């Protein structure tokens, strides 16, 4: 089955860019997603990318997809303290999402 | 639009008991998926319901069962609870058609603690 891996932790200063990385194993995944989870809350969809795209930009968010290496990244420009949360990448194949373990982003003022 | 709602918010049970969690999908959605999120981990897919039938199942034992009602709401039942069943249970709904990327909207979850 699909396996999705993420680094555990990232710390940045307010105003810097954050880059969160993810790798996946199943090349048949059609869509790849980035979700944000704040303490005590459910998951909020931030953005997604279709597997035939290389890049997608959505305001402060940029998603890069390297399908050959099965590598996905999320760049947050001008990171704010409100961006502190856990970020999950997820691969969509069939009817299910397979999530990575999450990357905790800490933004220091 | 109320979005995806789940009840109860928190639940405490003891080992061996049974539990039922409930989910109401977002308006206009007919597909409901359930995920288990253990502390410090990513969500894991339990199963998905569509047209009142289980459409796909993840790697979970038969102790986990579900149901979908004609109004598209859903229940997750867990029998013979184990300590390891303690987790946040997330419900997600999605529309069958209308969006190209099958976005799943998540509810706030039910926090289950098994003592």
PDB file of C-alpha atoms in Angstrom:
ATOM      1  CA  UNK A   1       0.000   0.000   0.000  1.00  0.00           C
ATOM      2  CA  UNK A   2       0.832   3.677  -0.060  1.00  0.00           C
ATOM      3  CA  UNK A   3       3.382   4.987   2.411  1.00  0.00           C
ATOM      4  CA  UNK A   4       3.763   8.718   3.081  1.00  0.00           C
ATOM      5  CA  UNK A   5       6.686  10.145   5.048  1.00  0.00           C
ATOM      6  CA  UNK A   6       7.333  13.590   6.499  1.00  0.00           C
ATOM      7  CA  UNK A   7       9.946  15.176   8.705  1.00  0.00           C
ATOM      8  CA  UNK A   8       8.714  15.685  12.258  1.00  0.00           C
ATOM      9  CA  UNK A   9       9.548  19.269  13.085  1.00  0.00           C
ATOM     10  CA  UNK A  10      10.380  22.647  11.517  1.00  0.00           C
ATOM     11  CA  UNK A  11      11.147  25.912  13.278  1.00  0.00           C
ATOM     12  CA  UNK A  12      11.305  29.262  11.459  1.00  0.00           C
ATOM     13  CA  UNK A  13      11.283  32.948  12.325  1.00  0.00           C
ATOM     14  CA  UNK A  14       8.268  35.098  11.583  1.00  0.00           C
ATOM     15  CA  UNK A  15       8.548  36.579   8.089  1.00  0.00           C
ATOM     16  CA  UNK A  16      10.798  33.790   6.771  1.00  0.00           C
ATOM     17  CA  UNK A  17       9.685  31.140   4.290  1.00  0.00           C
ATOM     18  CA  UNK A  18       8.861  27.629   5.504  1.00  0.00           C
ATOM     19  CA  UNK A  19       9.353  24.534   3.381  1.00  0.00           C
ATOM     20  CA  UNK A  20       7.731  21.285   4.471  1.00  0.00           C
ATOM     21  CA  UNK A  21       8.701  18.129   2.605  1.00  0.00           C
ATOM     22  CA  UNK A  22       6.908  14.861   1.972  1.00  0.00           C
ATOM     23  CA  UNK A  23       7.665  11.652   0.090  1.00  0.00           C
ATOM     24  CA  UNK A  24       5.194   9.017  -1.071  1.00  0.00           C
ATOM     25  CA  UNK A  25       5.503   5.598  -2.637  1.00  0.00           C
ATOM     26  CA  UNK A  26       2.451   4.982  -4.836  1.00  0.00           C
ATOM     27  CA  UNK A  27       2.902   6.558  -8.262  1.00  0.00           C
ATOM     28  CA  UNK A  28      -0.784   5.977  -9.041  1.00  0.00           C
ATOM     29  CA  UNK A  29      -1.861   8.616  -6.515  1.00  0.00           C
ATOM     30  CA  UNK A  30      -4.029  11.031  -8.461  1.00  0.00           C
ATOM     31  CA  UNK A  31      -4.150  13.976  -6.095  1.00  0.00           C
ATOM     32  CA  UNK A  32      -1.817  15.077  -3.346  1.00  0.00           C
ATOM     33  CA  UNK A  33      -3.017  17.318  -0.548  1.00  0.00           C
ATOM     34  CA  UNK A  34      -1.742  19.497   2.229  1.00  0.00           C
ATOM     35  CA  UNK A  35      -3.831  19.731   5.398  1.00  0.00           C
ATOM     36  CA  UNK A  36      -3.336  21.905   8.470  1.00  0.00           C
ATOM     37  CA  UNK A  37      -4.320  20.853  11.989  1.00  0.00           C
ATOM     38  CA  UNK A  38      -4.373  23.254  14.904  1.00  0.00           C
ATOM     39  CA  UNK A  39      -4.511  22.018  18.518  1.00  0.00           C
ATOM     40  CA  UNK A  40      -7.821  20.380  19.360  1.00  0.00           C
ATOM     41  CA  UNK A  41      -9.168  20.872  15.860  1.00  0.00           C
ATOM     42  CA  UNK A  42      -9.935  18.763  12.819  1.00  0.00           C
ATOM     43  CA  UNK A  43      -8.131  18.961   9.505  1.00  0.00           C
ATOM     44  CA  UNK A  44      -8.313  21.980   7.229  1.00  0.00           C
ATOM     45  CA  UNK A  45      -7.496  21.529   3.548  1.00  0.00           C
ATOM     46  CA  UNK A  46      -4.877  24.088   2.522  1.00  0.00           C
ATOM     47  CA  UNK A  47      -4.231  23.159  -1.064  1.00  0.00           C
ATOM     48  CA  UNK A  48      -3.931  20.234  -3.452  1.00  0.00           C
ATOM     49  CA  UNK A  49      -2.105  19.361  -6.639  1.00  0.00           C
ATOM     50  CA  UNK A  50      -3.056  16.992  -9.402  1.00  0.00           C
ATOM     51  CA  UNK A  51      -0.424  14.392 -10.239  1.00  0.00           C
ATOM     52  CA  UNK A  52       0.168  15.741 -13.764  1.00  0.00           C
ATOM     53  CA  UNK A  53       1.173  19.171 -12.442  1.00  0.00           C
ATOM     54  CA  UNK A  54       4.630  20.289 -11.327  1.00  0.00           C
ATOM     55  CA  UNK A  55       3.698  23.371  -9.369  1.00  0.00           C
ATOM     56  CA  UNK A  56       0.709  25.147  -7.958  1.00  0.00           C
ATOM     57  CA  UNK A  57       0.637  28.567  -6.310  1.00  0.00           C
ATOM     58  CA  UNK A  58      -2.164  29.785  -4.075  1.00  0.00           C
ATOM     59  CA  UNK A  59      -1.495  33.137  -2.375  1.00  0.00           C
ATOM     60  CA  UNK A  60       1.310  32.477   0.172  1.00  0.00           C
ATOM     61  CA  UNK A  61       1.362  28.752  -0.577  1.00  0.00           C
ATOM     62  CA  UNK A  62       3.423  27.064  -3.280  1.00  0.00           C
ATOM     63  CA  UNK A  63       3.258  23.326  -3.879  1.00  0.00           C
ATOM     64  CA  UNK A  64       6.001  21.599  -5.839  1.00  0.00           C
ATOM     65  CA  UNK A  65       5.650  18.039  -7.094  1.00  0.00           C
ATOM     66  CA  UNK A  66       8.519  15.914  -8.379  1.00  0.00           C
ATOM     67  CA  UNK A  67       6.681  12.889  -9.665  1.00  0.00           C
ATOM     68  CA  UNK A  68       9.868  11.073 -10.690  1.00  0.00           C
ATOM     69  CA  UNK A  69      11.221  11.204  -7.139  1.00  0.00           C
ATOM     70  CA  UNK A  70       7.731  11.026  -5.557  1.00  0.00           C
ATOM     71  CA  UNK A  71       8.533  14.152  -3.594  1.00  0.00           C
ATOM     72  CA  UNK A  72       6.072  16.852  -2.603  1.00  0.00           C
ATOM     73  CA  UNK A  73       6.812  20.133  -0.855  1.00  0.00           C
ATOM     74  CA  UNK A  74       4.795  22.975   0.602  1.00  0.00           C
ATOM     75  CA  UNK A  75       6.346  26.437   0.776  1.00  0.00           C
ATOM     76  CA  UNK A  76       4.716  29.059   2.972  1.00  0.00           C
ATOM     77  CA  UNK A  77       5.919  32.552   2.168  1.00  0.00           C
ATOM     78  CA  UNK A  78       6.126  35.247   4.857  1.00  0.00           C
ATOM     79  CA  UNK A  79       5.340  32.760   7.621  1.00  0.00           C
ATOM     80  CA  UNK A  80       3.252  34.185  10.469  1.00  0.00           C
ATOM     81  CA  UNK A  81       2.783  33.026  14.065  1.00  0.00           C
ATOM     82  CA  UNK A  82      -0.746  31.973  13.081  1.00  0.00           C
ATOM     83  CA  UNK A  83       0.808  29.412  10.743  1.00  0.00           C
ATOM     84  CA  UNK A  84       2.074  27.434  13.739  1.00  0.00           C
ATOM     85  CA  UNK A  85       0.340  24.064  13.481  1.00  0.00           C
ATOM     86  CA  UNK A  86       0.839  20.490  12.305  1.00  0.00           C
ATOM     87  CA  UNK A  87       0.897  20.045   8.547  1.00  0.00           C
ATOM     88  CA  UNK A  88      -0.021  16.752   6.911  1.00  0.00           C
ATOM     89  CA  UNK A  89       0.524  15.695   3.361  1.00  0.00           C
ATOM     90  CA  UNK A  90      -1.868  13.105   2.016  1.00  0.00           C
ATOM     91  CA  UNK A  91      -1.986  10.993  -1.119  1.00  0.00           C
ATOM     92  CA  UNK A  92      -5.287  10.142  -2.737  1.00  0.00           C
ATOM     93  CA  UNK A  93      -5.678   6.817  -4.461  1.00  0.00           C
ATOM     94  CA  UNK A  94      -9.011   5.121  -4.964  1.00  0.00           C
ATOM     95  CA  UNK A  95     -11.424   6.266  -2.301  1.00  0.00           C
ATOM     96  CA  UNK A  96      -8.996   6.846   0.519  1.00  0.00           C
ATOM     97  CA  UNK A  97      -6.433   9.333   1.718  1.00  0.00           C
ATOM     98  CA  UNK A  98      -3.114   8.091   3.087  1.00  0.00           C
ATOM     99  CA  UNK A  99      -1.560  10.626   5.452  1.00  0.00           C
ATOM    100  CA  UNK A 100       1.988  11.232   6.534  1.00  0.00           C
ATOM    101  CA  UNK A 101       2.807  11.503  10.213  1.00  0.00           C
ATOM    102  CA  UNK A 102       2.685  15.291  10.164  1.00  0.00           C
ATOM    103  CA  UNK A 103       5.265  18.077  10.446  1.00  0.00           C
ATOM    104  CA  UNK A 104       4.975  20.392  13.435  1.00  0.00           C
ATOM    105  CA  UNK A 105       5.744  23.961  12.316  1.00  0.00           C
ATOM    106  CA  UNK A 106       6.793  26.384  15.023  1.00  0.00           C
ATOM    107  CA  UNK A 107       7.008  30.058  14.106  1.00  0.00           C
ATOM    108  CA  UNK A 108       9.067  32.241  16.419  1.00  0.00           C
ATOM    109  CA  UNK A 109       8.254  35.950  16.667  1.00  0.00           C
TER     110      UNK A 109
ATOM    111  CA  UNK B   1     -23.878  25.601   6.112  1.00  0.00           C
ATOM    112  CA  UNK B   2     -22.974  23.666   9.280  1.00  0.00           C
ATOM    113  CA  UNK B   3     -20.141  21.707   7.737  1.00  0.00           C
ATOM    114  CA  UNK B   4     -19.330  18.235   9.031  1.00  0.00           C
ATOM    115  CA  UNK B   5     -20.540  17.674  12.574  1.00  0.00           C
ATOM    116  CA  UNK B   6     -19.577  14.876  14.945  1.00  0.00           C
ATOM    117  CA  UNK B   7     -20.885  13.747  18.293  1.00  0.00           C
ATOM    118  CA  UNK B   8     -19.983  13.378  21.019  1.00  0.00           C
ATOM    119  CA  UNK B   9     -16.949  15.645  21.348  1.00  0.00           C
ATOM    120  CA  UNK B  10     -15.308  13.529  24.037  1.00  0.00           C
ATOM    121  CA  UNK B  11     -15.977  10.057  25.323  1.00  0.00           C
ATOM    122  CA  UNK B  12     -14.455   7.899  28.047  1.00  0.00           C
ATOM    123  CA  UNK B  13     -14.979   4.145  28.024  1.00  0.00           C
ATOM    124  CA  UNK B  14     -13.422   1.133  29.714  1.00  0.00           C
ATOM    125  CA  UNK B  15     -11.799  -1.862  28.071  1.00  0.00           C
ATOM    126  CA  UNK B  16     -14.250  -4.356  26.647  1.00  0.00           C
ATOM    127  CA  UNK B  17     -17.069  -1.853  26.224  1.00  0.00           C
ATOM    128  CA  UNK B  18     -18.664  -0.828  22.965  1.00  0.00           C
ATOM    129  CA  UNK B  19     -18.926   2.688  21.557  1.00  0.00           C
ATOM    130  CA  UNK B  20     -20.903   4.447  18.816  1.00  0.00           C
ATOM    131  CA  UNK B  21     -19.729   7.673  17.224  1.00  0.00           C
ATOM    132  CA  UNK B  22     -21.893   9.787  14.953  1.00  0.00           C
ATOM    133  CA  UNK B  23     -21.272  12.006  11.962  1.00  0.00           C
ATOM    134  CA  UNK B  24     -23.442  14.301   9.860  1.00  0.00           C
ATOM    135  CA  UNK B  25     -21.932  15.199   6.513  1.00  0.00           C
ATOM    136  CA  UNK B  26     -21.712  18.622   4.956  1.00  0.00           C
ATOM    137  CA  UNK B  27     -24.835  19.637   3.075  1.00  0.00           C
ATOM    138  CA  UNK B  28     -24.823  18.208  -0.438  1.00  0.00           C
ATOM    139  CA  UNK B  29     -22.324  15.459   0.386  1.00  0.00           C
ATOM    140  CA  UNK B  30     -23.270  11.795   0.157  1.00  0.00           C
ATOM    141  CA  UNK B  31     -20.006  10.013   0.943  1.00  0.00           C
ATOM    142  CA  UNK B  32     -18.616   9.608   4.456  1.00  0.00           C
ATOM    143  CA  UNK B  33     -15.164   8.381   5.444  1.00  0.00           C
ATOM    144  CA  UNK B  34     -13.846   7.599   8.917  1.00  0.00           C
ATOM    145  CA  UNK B  35     -10.270   8.006  10.109  1.00  0.00           C
ATOM    146  CA  UNK B  36      -8.478   7.163  13.342  1.00  0.00           C
ATOM    147  CA  UNK B  37      -5.773   9.557  14.532  1.00  0.00           C
ATOM    148  CA  UNK B  38      -3.671   8.273  17.389  1.00  0.00           C
ATOM    149  CA  UNK B  39      -1.791  10.847  19.449  1.00  0.00           C
ATOM    150  CA  UNK B  40       1.185  12.241  17.551  1.00  0.00           C
ATOM    151  CA  UNK B  41       0.353  10.410  14.332  1.00  0.00           C
ATOM    152  CA  UNK B  42      -1.382  11.090  11.065  1.00  0.00           C
ATOM    153  CA  UNK B  43      -4.958   9.944  10.451  1.00  0.00           C
ATOM    154  CA  UNK B  44      -5.450   6.364   9.267  1.00  0.00           C
ATOM    155  CA  UNK B  45      -8.310   5.401   6.976  1.00  0.00           C
ATOM    156  CA  UNK B  46     -10.864   3.077   8.577  1.00  0.00           C
ATOM    157  CA  UNK B  47     -13.582   2.848   5.912  1.00  0.00           C
ATOM    158  CA  UNK B  48     -15.803   4.786   3.550  1.00  0.00           C
ATOM    159  CA  UNK B  49     -19.557   4.634   3.103  1.00  0.00           C
ATOM    160  CA  UNK B  50     -21.514   5.511   0.009  1.00  0.00           C
ATOM    161  CA  UNK B  51     -25.144   4.674  -0.800  1.00  0.00           C
ATOM    162  CA  UNK B  52     -25.437   3.028   2.626  1.00  0.00           C
ATOM    163  CA  UNK B  53     -22.737   0.494   1.846  1.00  0.00           C
ATOM    164  CA  UNK B  54     -19.111   0.137   2.863  1.00  0.00           C
ATOM    165  CA  UNK B  55     -17.209   0.987  -0.298  1.00  0.00           C
ATOM    166  CA  UNK B  56     -13.626   0.595   0.867  1.00  0.00           C
ATOM    167  CA  UNK B  57     -11.959  -0.502   4.080  1.00  0.00           C
ATOM    168  CA  UNK B  58      -8.538   0.154   5.560  1.00  0.00           C
ATOM    169  CA  UNK B  59      -6.472  -2.176   7.689  1.00  0.00           C
ATOM    170  CA  UNK B  60      -8.755  -2.315  10.720  1.00  0.00           C
ATOM    171  CA  UNK B  61     -10.230  -5.386  12.445  1.00  0.00           C
ATOM    172  CA  UNK B  62     -13.878  -6.393  12.291  1.00  0.00           C
ATOM    173  CA  UNK B  63     -14.409  -4.833  15.719  1.00  0.00           C
ATOM    174  CA  UNK B  64     -14.740  -1.626  13.736  1.00  0.00           C
ATOM    175  CA  UNK B  65     -18.021  -1.432  11.877  1.00  0.00           C
ATOM    176  CA  UNK B  66     -20.160   1.300  10.458  1.00  0.00           C
ATOM    177  CA  UNK B  67     -23.431   2.300   9.022  1.00  0.00           C
ATOM    178  CA  UNK B  68     -24.759   4.970   6.734  1.00  0.00           C
ATOM    179  CA  UNK B  69     -28.349   6.147   6.875  1.00  0.00           C
ATOM    180  CA  UNK B  70     -30.608   7.309   4.016  1.00  0.00           C
ATOM    181  CA  UNK B  71     -29.932  10.955   5.016  1.00  0.00           C
ATOM    182  CA  UNK B  72     -26.178  10.233   4.476  1.00  0.00           C
ATOM    183  CA  UNK B  73     -25.283  10.528   8.163  1.00  0.00           C
ATOM    184  CA  UNK B  74     -23.072   7.779   9.497  1.00  0.00           C
ATOM    185  CA  UNK B  75     -22.114   5.874  12.631  1.00  0.00           C
ATOM    186  CA  UNK B  76     -18.865   4.226  13.600  1.00  0.00           C
ATOM    187  CA  UNK B  77     -19.130   1.358  16.067  1.00  0.00           C
ATOM    188  CA  UNK B  78     -16.216  -0.171  17.913  1.00  0.00           C
ATOM    189  CA  UNK B  79     -16.730  -3.357  19.931  1.00  0.00           C
ATOM    190  CA  UNK B  80     -14.563  -4.899  22.643  1.00  0.00           C
ATOM    191  CA  UNK B  81     -12.589  -1.715  23.160  1.00  0.00           C
ATOM    192  CA  UNK B  82      -8.844  -1.942  23.720  1.00  0.00           C
ATOM    193  CA  UNK B  83      -6.545   0.624  25.289  1.00  0.00           C
ATOM    194  CA  UNK B  84      -5.017   1.101  21.838  1.00  0.00           C
ATOM    195  CA  UNK B  85      -8.345   2.318  20.478  1.00  0.00           C
ATOM    196  CA  UNK B  86      -7.828   5.592  22.343  1.00  0.00           C
ATOM    197  CA  UNK B  87      -7.591   8.205  19.588  1.00  0.00           C
ATOM    198  CA  UNK B  88      -9.250  11.090  17.804  1.00  0.00           C
ATOM    199  CA  UNK B  89     -11.832   9.739  15.383  1.00  0.00           C
ATOM    200  CA  UNK B  90     -12.356  11.947  12.387  1.00  0.00           C
ATOM    201  CA  UNK B  91     -15.240  11.892   9.979  1.00  0.00           C
ATOM    202  CA  UNK B  92     -14.882  13.337   6.493  1.00  0.00           C
ATOM    203  CA  UNK B  93     -17.546  13.901   3.873  1.00  0.00           C
ATOM    204  CA  UNK B  94     -17.200  14.409   0.159  1.00  0.00           C
ATOM    205  CA  UNK B  95     -19.502  14.881  -2.790  1.00  0.00           C
ATOM    206  CA  UNK B  96     -19.800  12.075  -5.293  1.00  0.00           C
ATOM    207  CA  UNK B  97     -19.646  14.500  -8.185  1.00  0.00           C
ATOM    208  CA  UNK B  98     -19.168  18.181  -8.858  1.00  0.00           C
ATOM    209  CA  UNK B  99     -15.553  18.742  -7.878  1.00  0.00           C
ATOM    210  CA  UNK B 100     -12.593  17.337  -9.732  1.00  0.00           C
ATOM    211  CA  UNK B 101     -10.448  16.495  -6.814  1.00  0.00           C
ATOM    212  CA  UNK B 102     -12.845  14.792  -4.423  1.00  0.00           C
ATOM    213  CA  UNK B 103     -12.023  17.056  -1.504  1.00  0.00           C
ATOM    214  CA  UNK B 104     -12.812  15.495   1.837  1.00  0.00           C
ATOM    215  CA  UNK B 105     -14.126  17.957   4.430  1.00  0.00           C
ATOM    216  CA  UNK B 106     -13.259  16.941   7.959  1.00  0.00           C
ATOM    217  CA  UNK B 107     -15.249  17.318  11.125  1.00  0.00           C
ATOM    218  CA  UNK B 108     -13.693  18.350  14.467  1.00  0.00           C
ATOM    219  CA  UNK B 109     -13.461  14.744  15.621  1.00  0.00           C
ATOM    220  CA  UNK B 110     -14.482  12.710  18.649  1.00  0.00           C
ATOM    221  CA  UNK B 111     -11.791  12.155  21.272  1.00  0.00           C
ATOM    222  CA  UNK B 112     -12.160   8.583  22.620  1.00  0.00           C
ATOM    223  CA  UNK B 113     -10.287   7.584  25.747  1.00  0.00           C
ATOM    224  CA  UNK B 114     -10.275   3.926  26.764  1.00  0.00           C
ATOM    225  CA  UNK B 115      -9.305   3.212  30.374  1.00  0.00           C
TER     226      UNK B 115
END
